[in-house]
Coordinates of C-alpha atoms and ligand atoms in Angstrom, one line a residue:
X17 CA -21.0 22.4 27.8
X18 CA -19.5 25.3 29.5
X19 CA -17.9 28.0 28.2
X20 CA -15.8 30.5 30.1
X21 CA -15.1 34.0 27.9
X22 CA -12.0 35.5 27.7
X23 CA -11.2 39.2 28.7
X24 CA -9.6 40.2 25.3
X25 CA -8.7 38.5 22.4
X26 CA -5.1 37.5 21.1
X27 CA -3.4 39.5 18.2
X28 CA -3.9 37.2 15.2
X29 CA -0.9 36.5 13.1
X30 CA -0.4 37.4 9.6
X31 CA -2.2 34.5 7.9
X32 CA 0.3 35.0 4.6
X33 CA 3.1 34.0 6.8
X34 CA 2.1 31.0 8.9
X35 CA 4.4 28.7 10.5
X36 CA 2.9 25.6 11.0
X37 CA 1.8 24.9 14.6
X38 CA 3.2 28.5 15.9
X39 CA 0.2 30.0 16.8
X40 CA -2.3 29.3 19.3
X41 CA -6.6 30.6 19.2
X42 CA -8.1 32.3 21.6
X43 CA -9.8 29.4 23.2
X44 CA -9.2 25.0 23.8
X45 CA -11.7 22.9 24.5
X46 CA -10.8 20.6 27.8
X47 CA -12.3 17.5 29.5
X48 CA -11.5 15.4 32.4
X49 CA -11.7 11.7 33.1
X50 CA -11.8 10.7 36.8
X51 CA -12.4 7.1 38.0
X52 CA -14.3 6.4 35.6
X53 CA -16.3 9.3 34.0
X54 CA -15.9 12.0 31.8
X55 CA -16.7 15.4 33.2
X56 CA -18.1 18.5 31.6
X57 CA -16.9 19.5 28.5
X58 CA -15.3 23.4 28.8
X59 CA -14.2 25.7 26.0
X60 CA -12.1 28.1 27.6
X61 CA -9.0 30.5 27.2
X62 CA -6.0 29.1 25.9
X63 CA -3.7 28.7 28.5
X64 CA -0.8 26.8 30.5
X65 CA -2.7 24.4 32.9
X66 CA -1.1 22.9 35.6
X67 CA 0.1 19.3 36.1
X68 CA 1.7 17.4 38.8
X69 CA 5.6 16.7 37.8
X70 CA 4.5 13.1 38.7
X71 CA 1.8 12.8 36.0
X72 CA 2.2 9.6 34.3
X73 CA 1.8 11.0 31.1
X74 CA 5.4 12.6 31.7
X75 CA 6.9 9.4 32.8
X76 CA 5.0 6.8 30.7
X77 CA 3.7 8.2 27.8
X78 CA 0.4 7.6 28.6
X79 CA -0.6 10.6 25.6
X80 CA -2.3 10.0 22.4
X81 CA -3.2 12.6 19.9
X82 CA -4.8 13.7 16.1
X83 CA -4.5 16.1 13.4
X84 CA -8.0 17.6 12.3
X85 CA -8.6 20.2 10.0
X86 CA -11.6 23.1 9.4
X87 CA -11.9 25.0 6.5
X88 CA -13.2 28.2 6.0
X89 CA -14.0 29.1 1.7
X90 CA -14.1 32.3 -0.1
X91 CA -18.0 32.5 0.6
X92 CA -17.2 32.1 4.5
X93 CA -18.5 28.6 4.2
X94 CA -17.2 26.6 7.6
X95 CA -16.1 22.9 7.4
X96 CA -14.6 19.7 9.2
X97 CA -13.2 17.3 7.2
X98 CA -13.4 14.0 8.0
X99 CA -14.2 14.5 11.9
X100 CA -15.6 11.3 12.6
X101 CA -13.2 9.5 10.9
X102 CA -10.4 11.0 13.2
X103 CA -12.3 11.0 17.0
X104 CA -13.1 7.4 15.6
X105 CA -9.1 6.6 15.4
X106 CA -8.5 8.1 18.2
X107 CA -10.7 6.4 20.6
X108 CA -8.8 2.8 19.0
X109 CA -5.4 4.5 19.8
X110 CA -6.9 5.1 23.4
X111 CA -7.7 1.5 24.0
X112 CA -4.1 0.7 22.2
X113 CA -2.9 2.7 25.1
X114 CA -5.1 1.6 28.1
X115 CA -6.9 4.7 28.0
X116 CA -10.6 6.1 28.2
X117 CA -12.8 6.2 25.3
X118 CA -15.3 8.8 24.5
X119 CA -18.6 9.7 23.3
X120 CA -17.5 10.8 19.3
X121 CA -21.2 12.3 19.2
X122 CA -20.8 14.7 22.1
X123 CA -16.9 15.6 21.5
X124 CA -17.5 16.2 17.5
X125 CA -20.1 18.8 19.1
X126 CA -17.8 20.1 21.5
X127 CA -15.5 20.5 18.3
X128 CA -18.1 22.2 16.6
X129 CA -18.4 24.4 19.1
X130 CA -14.8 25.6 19.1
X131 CA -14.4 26.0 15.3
X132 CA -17.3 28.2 15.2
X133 CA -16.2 30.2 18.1
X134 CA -12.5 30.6 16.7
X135 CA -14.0 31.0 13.2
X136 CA -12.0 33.9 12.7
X137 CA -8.7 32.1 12.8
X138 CA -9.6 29.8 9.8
X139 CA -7.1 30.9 7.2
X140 CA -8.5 31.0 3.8
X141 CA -6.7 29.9 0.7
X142 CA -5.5 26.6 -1.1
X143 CA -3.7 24.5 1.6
X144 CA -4.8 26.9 4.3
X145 CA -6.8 25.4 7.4
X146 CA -7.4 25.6 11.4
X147 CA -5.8 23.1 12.6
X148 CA -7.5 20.9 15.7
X149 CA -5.1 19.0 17.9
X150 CA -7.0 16.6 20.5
X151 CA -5.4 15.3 22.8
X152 CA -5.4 12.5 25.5
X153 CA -3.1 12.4 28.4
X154 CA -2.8 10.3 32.1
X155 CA -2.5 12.9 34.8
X156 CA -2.7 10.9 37.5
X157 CA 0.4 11.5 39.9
X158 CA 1.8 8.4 40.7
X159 CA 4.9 7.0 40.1
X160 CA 3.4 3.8 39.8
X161 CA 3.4 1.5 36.9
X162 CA -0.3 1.3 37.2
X163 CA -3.8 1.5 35.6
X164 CA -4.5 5.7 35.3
X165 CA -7.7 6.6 36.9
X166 CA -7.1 10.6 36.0
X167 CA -6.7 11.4 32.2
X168 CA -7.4 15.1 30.9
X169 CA -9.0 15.1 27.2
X170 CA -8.0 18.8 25.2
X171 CA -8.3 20.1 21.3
X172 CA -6.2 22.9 21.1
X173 CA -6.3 24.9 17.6
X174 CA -3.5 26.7 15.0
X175 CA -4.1 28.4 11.6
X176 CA -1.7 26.7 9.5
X177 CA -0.8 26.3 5.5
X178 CA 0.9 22.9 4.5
X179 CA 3.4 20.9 7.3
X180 CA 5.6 20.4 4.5
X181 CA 6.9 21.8 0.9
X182 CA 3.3 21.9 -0.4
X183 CA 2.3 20.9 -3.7
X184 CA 4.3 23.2 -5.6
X185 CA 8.0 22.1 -4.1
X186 CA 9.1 18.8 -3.9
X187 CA 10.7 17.1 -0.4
X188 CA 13.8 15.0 -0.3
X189 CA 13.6 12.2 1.9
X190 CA 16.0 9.8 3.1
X191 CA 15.5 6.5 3.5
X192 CA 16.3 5.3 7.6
X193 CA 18.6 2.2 7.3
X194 CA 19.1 2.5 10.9
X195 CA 16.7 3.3 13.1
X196 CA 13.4 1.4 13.0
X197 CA 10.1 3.7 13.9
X198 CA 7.7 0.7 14.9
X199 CA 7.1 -3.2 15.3
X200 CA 4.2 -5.2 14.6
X201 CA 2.4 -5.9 17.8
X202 CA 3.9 -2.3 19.3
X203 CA 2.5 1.0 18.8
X204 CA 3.0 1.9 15.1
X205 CA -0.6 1.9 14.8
X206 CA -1.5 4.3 17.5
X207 CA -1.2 8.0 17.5
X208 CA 0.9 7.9 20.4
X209 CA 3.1 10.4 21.3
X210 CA 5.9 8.1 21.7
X211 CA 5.9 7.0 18.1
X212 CA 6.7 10.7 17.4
X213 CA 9.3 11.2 20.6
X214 CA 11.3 8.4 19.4
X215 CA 11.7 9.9 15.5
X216 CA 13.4 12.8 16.0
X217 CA 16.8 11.9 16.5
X218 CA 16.3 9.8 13.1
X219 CA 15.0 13.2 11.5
X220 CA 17.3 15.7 12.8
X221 CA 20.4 13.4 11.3
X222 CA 18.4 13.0 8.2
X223 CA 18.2 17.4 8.1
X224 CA 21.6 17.3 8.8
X225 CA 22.1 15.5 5.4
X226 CA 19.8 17.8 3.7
X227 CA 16.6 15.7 3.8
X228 CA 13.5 17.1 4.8
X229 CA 12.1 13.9 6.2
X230 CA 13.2 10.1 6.7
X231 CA 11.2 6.9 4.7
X232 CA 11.1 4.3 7.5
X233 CA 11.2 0.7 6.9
X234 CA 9.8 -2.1 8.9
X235 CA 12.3 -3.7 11.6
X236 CA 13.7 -5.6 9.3
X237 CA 15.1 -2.5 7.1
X238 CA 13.1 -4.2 4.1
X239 CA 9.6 -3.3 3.1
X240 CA 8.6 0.4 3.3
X241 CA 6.6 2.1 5.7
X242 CA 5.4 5.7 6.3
X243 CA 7.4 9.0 6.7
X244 CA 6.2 9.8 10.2
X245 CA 4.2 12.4 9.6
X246 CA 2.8 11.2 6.3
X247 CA 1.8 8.0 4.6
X248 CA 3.6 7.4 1.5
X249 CA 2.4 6.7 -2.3
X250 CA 4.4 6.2 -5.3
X251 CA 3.0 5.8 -9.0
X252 CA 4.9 2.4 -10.6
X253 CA 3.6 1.8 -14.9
X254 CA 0.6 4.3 -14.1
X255 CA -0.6 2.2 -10.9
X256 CA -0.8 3.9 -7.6
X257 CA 0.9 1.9 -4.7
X258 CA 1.2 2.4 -1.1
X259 CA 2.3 0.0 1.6
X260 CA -0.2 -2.6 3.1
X261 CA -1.8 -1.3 7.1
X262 CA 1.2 -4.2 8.6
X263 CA 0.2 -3.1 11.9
X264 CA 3.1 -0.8 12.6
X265 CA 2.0 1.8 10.0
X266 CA -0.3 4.8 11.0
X267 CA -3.7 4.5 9.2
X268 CA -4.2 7.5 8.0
X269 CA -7.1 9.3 7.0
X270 CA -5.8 11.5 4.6
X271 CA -4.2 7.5 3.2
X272 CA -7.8 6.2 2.9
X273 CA -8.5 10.1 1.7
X274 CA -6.7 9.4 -1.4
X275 CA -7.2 5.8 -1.8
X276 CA -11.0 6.4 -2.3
X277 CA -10.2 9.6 -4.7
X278 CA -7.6 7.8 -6.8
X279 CA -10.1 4.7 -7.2
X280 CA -12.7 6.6 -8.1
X281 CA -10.7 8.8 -10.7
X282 CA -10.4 5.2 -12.3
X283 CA -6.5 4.2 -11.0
X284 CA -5.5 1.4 -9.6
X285 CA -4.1 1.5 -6.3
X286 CA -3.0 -1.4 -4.7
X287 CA -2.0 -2.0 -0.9
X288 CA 0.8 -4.1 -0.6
X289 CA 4.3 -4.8 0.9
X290 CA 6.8 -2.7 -1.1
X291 CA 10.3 -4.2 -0.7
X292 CA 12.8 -1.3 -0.9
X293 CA 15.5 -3.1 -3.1
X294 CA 12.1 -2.8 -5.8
X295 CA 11.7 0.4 -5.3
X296 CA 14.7 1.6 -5.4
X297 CA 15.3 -1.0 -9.0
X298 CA 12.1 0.8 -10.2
X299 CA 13.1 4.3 -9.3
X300 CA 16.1 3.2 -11.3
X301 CA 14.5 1.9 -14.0
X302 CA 12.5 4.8 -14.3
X303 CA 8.9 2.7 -13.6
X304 CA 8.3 4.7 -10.8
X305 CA 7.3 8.1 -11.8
X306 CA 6.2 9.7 -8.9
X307 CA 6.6 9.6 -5.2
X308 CA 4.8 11.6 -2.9
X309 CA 3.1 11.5 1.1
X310 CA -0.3 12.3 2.2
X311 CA -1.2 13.2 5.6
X312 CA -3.6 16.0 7.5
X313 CA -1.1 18.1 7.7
X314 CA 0.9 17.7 4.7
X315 CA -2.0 17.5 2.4
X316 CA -0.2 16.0 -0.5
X317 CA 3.7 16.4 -0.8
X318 CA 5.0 15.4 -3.4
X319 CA 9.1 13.8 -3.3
X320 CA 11.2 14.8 -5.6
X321 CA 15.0 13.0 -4.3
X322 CA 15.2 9.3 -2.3
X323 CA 18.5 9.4 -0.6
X324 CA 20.1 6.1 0.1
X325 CA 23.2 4.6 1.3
X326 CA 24.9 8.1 0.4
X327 CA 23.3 8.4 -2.9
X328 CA 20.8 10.3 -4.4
X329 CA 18.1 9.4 -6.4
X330 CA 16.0 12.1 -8.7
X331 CA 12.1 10.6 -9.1
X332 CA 10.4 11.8 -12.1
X333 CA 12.5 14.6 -12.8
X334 CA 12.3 16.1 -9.8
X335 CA 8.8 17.8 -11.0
X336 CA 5.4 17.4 -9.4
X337 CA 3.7 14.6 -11.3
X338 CA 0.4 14.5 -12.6
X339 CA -1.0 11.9 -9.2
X340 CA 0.0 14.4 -6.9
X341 CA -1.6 17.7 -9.1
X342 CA -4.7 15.5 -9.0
X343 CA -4.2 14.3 -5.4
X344 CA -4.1 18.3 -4.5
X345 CA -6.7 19.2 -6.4
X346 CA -9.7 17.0 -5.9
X347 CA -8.8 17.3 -1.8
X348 CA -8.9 21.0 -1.9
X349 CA -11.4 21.1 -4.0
X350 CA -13.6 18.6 -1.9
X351 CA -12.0 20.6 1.7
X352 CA -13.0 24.0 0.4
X353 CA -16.5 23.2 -0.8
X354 CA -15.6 23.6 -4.6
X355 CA -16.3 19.9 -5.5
X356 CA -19.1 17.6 -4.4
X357 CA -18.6 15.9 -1.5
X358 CA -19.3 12.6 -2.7
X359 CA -18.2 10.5 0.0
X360 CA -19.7 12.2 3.2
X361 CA -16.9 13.4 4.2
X362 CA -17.9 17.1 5.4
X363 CA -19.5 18.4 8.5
X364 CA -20.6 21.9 7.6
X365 CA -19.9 24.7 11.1
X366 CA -23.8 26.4 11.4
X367 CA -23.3 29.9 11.8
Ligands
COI20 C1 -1.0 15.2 11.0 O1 -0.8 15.1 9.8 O2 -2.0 15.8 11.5 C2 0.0 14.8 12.0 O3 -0.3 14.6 13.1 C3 1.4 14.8 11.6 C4 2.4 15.7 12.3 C5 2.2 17.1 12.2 C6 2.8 15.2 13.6

């Protein structure tokens, strides 16, 4: 591993006022793949790097990233959450995406690494983390519709505080009846950055409207989905349900995060196909009690108004339910070293 110092340090933001993803550390760590082999690992100084307008990565799409998070406590105590679990899904979106794979030993070290140099840009307080964001992308510069033999492996880091409303608001979302995010058999599965690319004109009509977010639903515009940038969850006669992995949803690790917690808190959660005409009858009918998305970055945000067709619909009041207080609590609790960590889910930073 090499590591190339910087001359002087960045001007840290005010960590009561972050803006999620604003704010770039002092250093990234960066790797490249040529013909075959993975180079050198290198932490060095955040900065631009160069890359050939004909990368295929800008033509293609050839790019694949994750969401990571390290926590710093009160007592200064420094922690990954659920590395292994993310390097691990993002060496299955590489092959998704015809790209390298890596060693998870040697980049969770190089990770490591990082965190505990930038380990004064860890934000503490509820909902307050680093934020890692490897990446993959194809560099090689060829206009070619062919096999990449240059791809360039980076984590970049940002202090952040929830992506979303955080626990104590609630989002609105809106449920896409038009646009479709994924197909089984594409990339829905992948974190890919053309899964996100193609959401945004979806979204900004959906802020437009006064939504935060938009619901997706399969190609079909019939069984639920994911939000995008969360998984989603909803609480129907006191069971916890979230749709089934189809293959075009996102498995996420904050999903399986909350399916293990919510099990073992003694709920039922079951996976399965929700068809939206039964959600929306049970919204309705007032069976569903709460709605609410879980993702890295949006920890657990709870959603308070559906939107569809035109129409509003008010979950549970519009309050935060009981779930999602739970949700929140046992996560932070487990992410800032307050309850055990049952589950083996935390990498503790040496210091
Ligand atoms: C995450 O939750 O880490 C994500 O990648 C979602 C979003 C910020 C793109």
């Amino acid at each position: 591993m090499k590591f190339i110092k910087r001359e002087t340090l960045k001007q840290k933001p005010d960590f009561n006022q972050l803006v999620f993803g604003k704010y770039m550390t002092d250093y990234m760590l960066e790797m490249d793949w040529d013909n075959g082999a993975w180079g050198e690992m290198t932490i060095k100084p955040y900065a631009d790097f160069s890359l050939s307008p004909a990368s295929m990565v800008l033509h293609y799409g050839q790019g694949i990233f994750e969401g990571a998070k390290a926590f710093k406590n009160e007592e200064g105590k420094i922690t990954l959450f659920r590395i292994d679990a993310n390097l691990n899904r993002m060496n299955k979106s590489a092959i998704r995406m015809s790209m390298p794979t890596f060693d998870v030993e040697q980049v969770k070290k190089g990770i490591e690494q990082l965190v505990s140099i930038e380990k004064d840009w860890i934000p503490v307080g509820e909902g307050k983390a680093l934020y890692l964001r490897p990446t993959m992308i194809a560099t090689e510069p060829t206009i070619g519709v062919k096999t990449c033999m240059h791809f360039k492996f980076y984590c970049i880091c940002c202090p952040v505080a929830s992506y979303l409303t955080g626990i104590n608001s609630l989002c609105k979302i809106m449920i896409e009846d038009k646009y479709v995010r994924a197909c089984v058999g594409g990339t829905g599965e992948a974190k890919c950055v053309g899964n996100y690319g193609a959401s945004f004109l979806a979204m900004e009509e959906a802020k437009k409207k006064g939504y935060n977010q938009v619901l997706w639903l399969d190609v079909n515009h019939k069984y639920v989905e994911e939000v995008g940038t969360m998984n989603v969850m909803y609480v129907i006669n006191g069971e916890v349900v979230t749709p089934a992995l189809s293959g075009s949803i996102l498995h996420g690790i904050n999903r399986d995060s909350a399916i293990t917690l919510l099990r073992g808190k003694g709920y039922t959660v079951r996976e399965e196909y929700t068809d939206i005409a039964d959600l929306l009858k049970a919204v309705k009918d007032g069976s569903l009690t709460e709605m609410f998305g879980v993702g890295t970055a949006a920890i657990v945000s709870p959603v308070g108004v559906l939107g569809y067709e035109g129409k509003d619909y008010e979950i549970g009041g519009n309050k935060v339910g009981p779930v999602s207080k739970l949700l929140f609590e046992e996560m932070m609790g487990i992410q800032r070293g307050k309850l055990p960590d049952k589950y083996g889910w935390v990498t503790e930073i040496k210091q």
